[in-house]
């Protein structure tokens, strides 16, 4: 497992690249590849093989330039990772919706679902992202759209930020195992169903008398949705989260009317 994280490189160099303000080389032949092409190649490698497969050499080879030429565009892998994070952030709600305050539950459901979809498409994002936000234009756009989902509800700016943080933290936690499912299959050589089939004969020899509730619930869930049900679990948890926010938001509305 890689210990790479976003925000590990020179933050100012990353910002200059993210916002297109990096100085172009003063000498030498015209560049054969753009920063965007390098980032796109790196994302494709990470999607296909995992974050561990991303290296400056692999990315350079993918776009047909020498490893040394890579560094005329991007200082190093740390800054490349920041660019990758911002690139995939641009996939979240890229067709900016017009949210209606009265439909805030549907708004937040869409925000949560689209973030989940990005995690599933790019599982390495969960591994790479930290609390130090990549301060790029796509990340800013994604955050602005998410906040607009609760605009006009009478919440304070702090409350808006807390609500979106709560929802996105839920998504991050809820999607983690589902996003790693493909990688686990690759590393173990077994699907979840195959893994359970392998361990089932042993479990049948275990005395579950000390665990009566687990035995009953486990049997029911196994018969209902098999090995696991990430989509159902996500939908259930999100609905309960929104139920809690309903109480909070409705209470705020009552106070405003007094």
C-alpha positions as a printed Julia matrix, in Angstrom:
258×3 Matrix{Float64}:
   0.0     0.0     0.0
   1.39    3.39   -1.0
   1.9     6.08    1.6
   1.38    8.84   -0.94
  -0.88   11.72    0.07
  -1.99   14.9    -1.63
  -0.44   18.15   -0.48
   2.96   16.6     0.07
   4.84   18.65   -2.49
   5.66   22.34   -2.74
   2.24   23.98   -2.23
   3.11   27.08   -4.23
   4.37   25.08   -7.2
   1.21   23.01   -7.1
  -0.94   26.15   -7.01
   0.91   27.67   -9.96
   0.3    24.53  -12.0
  -3.31   24.17  -10.88
  -4.12   27.71  -11.94
  -1.99   27.75  -15.11
   0.53   30.22  -13.75
   3.68   28.11  -13.92
   6.48   29.65  -15.97
   7.18   27.96  -19.28
  10.76   26.83  -20.0
  12.78   29.72  -21.44
  14.96   27.51  -23.62
  14.73   24.27  -25.51
  12.42   22.83  -28.16
   8.68   23.24  -28.06
   7.02   20.96  -25.54
   5.71   17.69  -26.99
   3.13   17.23  -24.24
   0.99   19.47  -22.08
   0.47   19.39  -18.33
  -3.13   18.32  -18.96
  -1.96   15.35  -21.04
   0.46   14.26  -18.33
  -2.24   14.48  -15.69
  -4.73   12.58  -17.85
  -2.16    9.81  -18.41
  -1.43    9.6   -14.68
  -5.14    9.32  -13.84
  -5.55    6.54  -16.4
  -2.63    4.6   -14.91
  -3.98    5.01  -11.36
  -7.45    3.91  -12.44
  -6.15    0.8   -14.16
  -3.34   -0.29  -11.87
  -3.61    1.62   -8.6
  -1.74    4.61   -7.26
   1.42    2.56   -6.7
   1.84    2.19  -10.48
   2.04    5.96  -11.03
   5.58    7.21  -11.51
   7.05   10.1   -13.42
   8.71    7.61  -15.79
   5.46    5.72  -16.47
   3.59    8.93  -17.12
   6.32   10.27  -19.39
   6.36    7.03  -21.37
   2.56    7.14  -21.69
   2.66   10.49  -23.52
   5.82    9.76  -25.5
   8.37   12.01  -23.82
  11.55   11.28  -21.91
  11.51   11.07  -18.1
  13.67   14.19  -17.89
  11.24   16.1   -20.1
   8.52   15.38  -17.53
  10.25   17.67  -15.07
  10.14   20.62  -17.46
   6.35   20.49  -17.01
   5.82   19.3   -13.43
   8.44   19.49  -10.64
   7.78   15.98   -9.34
   5.34   13.26   -8.43
   4.03   15.09   -5.36
   2.79   17.99   -7.44
   1.45   15.55  -10.06
  -0.73   13.93   -7.4
  -2.26   17.29   -6.52
  -3.05   17.89  -10.18
  -4.65   14.44  -10.43
  -6.89   15.13   -7.45
  -8.11   18.4    -8.92
  -8.65   16.82  -12.32
 -11.07   14.2   -11.04
 -12.81   16.8    -8.86
 -13.94   18.31  -12.14
 -16.08   15.23  -12.79
 -18.36   15.99   -9.83
 -21.54   17.73  -11.01
 -19.73   19.04  -14.09
 -23.09   20.01  -15.56
 -23.88   22.45  -12.79
 -27.46   21.92  -11.62
 -29.83   24.66  -10.52
 -30.79   23.63   -7.0
 -34.15   24.59   -5.51
 -34.07   25.18   -1.74
 -37.38   23.37   -1.23
 -35.82   20.22   -2.69
 -32.76   20.24   -0.45
 -32.98   16.51    0.3
 -32.86   15.69   -3.39
 -30.08   18.26   -3.79
 -27.9    16.64   -1.13
 -28.69   13.17   -2.41
 -27.4    14.19   -5.82
 -24.27   15.76   -4.34
 -23.58   12.64   -2.27
 -24.27   10.26   -5.14
 -22.05   12.09   -7.6
 -19.17   12.17   -5.13
 -19.66    8.45   -4.54
 -19.55    7.83   -8.29
 -16.22    9.63   -8.56
 -14.77    7.54   -5.71
 -15.92    4.36   -7.43
 -14.46    5.47  -10.76
 -11.17    6.52   -9.14
 -10.66    4.44   -5.94
  -7.17    5.86   -5.43
  -8.73    9.24   -4.54
  -9.74    7.85   -1.13
  -6.2     6.69   -0.52
  -4.66    9.96   -1.64
  -6.93   12.67   -0.26
  -6.38   14.29    3.14
  -7.82   17.18    5.14
  -5.5    19.53    3.21
  -7.73   20.37    0.28
  -6.17   20.65   -3.14
  -6.81   24.31   -3.9
  -7.46   24.04   -7.61
 -10.24   25.43   -9.81
 -12.06   22.12  -10.21
 -11.99   21.49   -6.47
 -13.3    25.01   -5.84
 -16.06   24.5    -8.39
 -17.08   21.2    -6.79
 -17.19   22.8    -3.33
 -19.18   25.78   -4.58
 -21.77   23.51   -6.2
 -22.05   21.37   -3.07
 -22.63   24.41   -0.88
 -25.26   25.74   -3.28
 -27.29   22.59   -2.55
 -28.2    24.09    0.84
 -28.29   27.76   -0.18
 -31.49   29.59    0.69
 -32.49   27.39    3.64
 -31.84   30.02    6.27
 -28.65   28.37    7.47
 -25.66   30.41    8.51
 -22.48   30.11    6.47
 -20.96   28.0     9.23
 -24.0    25.71    9.29
 -23.87   25.33    5.51
 -20.23   24.32    5.74
 -20.98   21.86    8.56
 -23.84   20.25    6.66
 -21.77   19.69    3.51
 -18.81   18.43    5.55
 -21.13   15.99    7.33
 -22.58   14.66    4.07
 -19.23   14.31    2.3
 -17.61   12.69    5.35
 -20.44   10.16    5.3
 -19.86    9.49    1.6
 -16.12    9.04    2.13
 -16.65    6.52    4.91
 -19.56    4.68    3.32
 -17.92    4.23   -0.07
 -14.49    3.16    1.15
 -14.96   -0.61    0.99
 -16.98   -0.5    -2.22
 -14.27    1.58   -3.9
 -11.59   -0.91   -2.85
 -13.57   -3.96   -3.98
 -11.85   -4.21   -7.37
  -8.41   -3.85   -5.79
  -9.15   -6.48   -3.14
 -10.26   -8.88   -5.88
  -7.02   -8.26   -7.8
  -4.82   -8.78   -4.73
  -6.6   -11.92   -3.46
  -7.59  -13.46   -6.79
 -11.13  -13.99   -5.48
 -14.43  -12.18   -5.73
 -16.36  -11.57   -2.52
 -18.71  -14.4    -3.42
 -15.79  -16.75   -3.97
 -14.22  -15.73   -0.66
 -17.43  -16.44    1.24
 -17.81  -19.75   -0.57
 -14.28  -20.64    0.54
 -14.86  -19.87    4.23
 -18.44  -21.2     4.43
 -17.53  -24.86    5.16
 -15.45  -23.82    8.15
 -18.12  -21.46    9.48
 -20.6   -24.34    9.38
 -18.47  -26.08   12.01
 -18.55  -23.07   14.36
 -20.95  -23.13   17.31
 -22.92  -19.9    17.03
 -24.85  -20.48   20.25
 -22.89  -17.71   22.04
 -23.76  -15.33   19.2
 -27.54  -15.74   18.72
 -28.28  -12.26   17.39
 -25.38  -12.37   14.94
 -26.42  -15.81   13.77
 -30.0   -14.69   13.08
 -29.14  -11.37   11.46
 -26.28  -12.83    9.48
 -28.52  -15.55    8.06
 -31.19  -13.02    7.09
 -28.79  -10.6     5.43
 -26.98  -13.38    3.62
 -30.26  -14.67    2.19
 -31.37  -11.13    1.33
 -28.38   -9.64   -0.45
 -25.56  -12.15   -0.36
 -21.96  -11.19    0.37
 -22.68   -7.48    0.75
 -24.88   -4.7    -0.59
 -22.87   -1.47   -0.87
 -25.54    0.38   -2.85
 -28.31   -0.51   -0.39
 -26.16    0.3     2.62
 -25.21    3.67    1.13
 -28.8     4.61    0.34
 -30.02    3.56    3.79
 -27.33    5.49    5.63
 -27.77    8.6     3.52
 -31.53    8.58    4.08
 -31.04    8.35    7.85
 -28.49   11.18    7.71
 -30.95   13.35    5.82
 -33.68   12.46    8.34
 -31.48   13.94   11.04
 -30.8    17.06    9.0
 -34.54   17.42    8.41
 -35.05   17.86   12.16
 -32.28   20.46   12.28
 -33.41   22.44    9.23
 -37.09   22.41   10.21
 -36.19   23.64   13.69
 -34.31   26.53   12.12
 -37.39   27.4    10.05
 -39.61   27.43   13.16
 -37.22   29.84   14.91
 -37.25   32.21   11.93
 -41.04   32.41   12.05
 -41.12   33.4    15.72
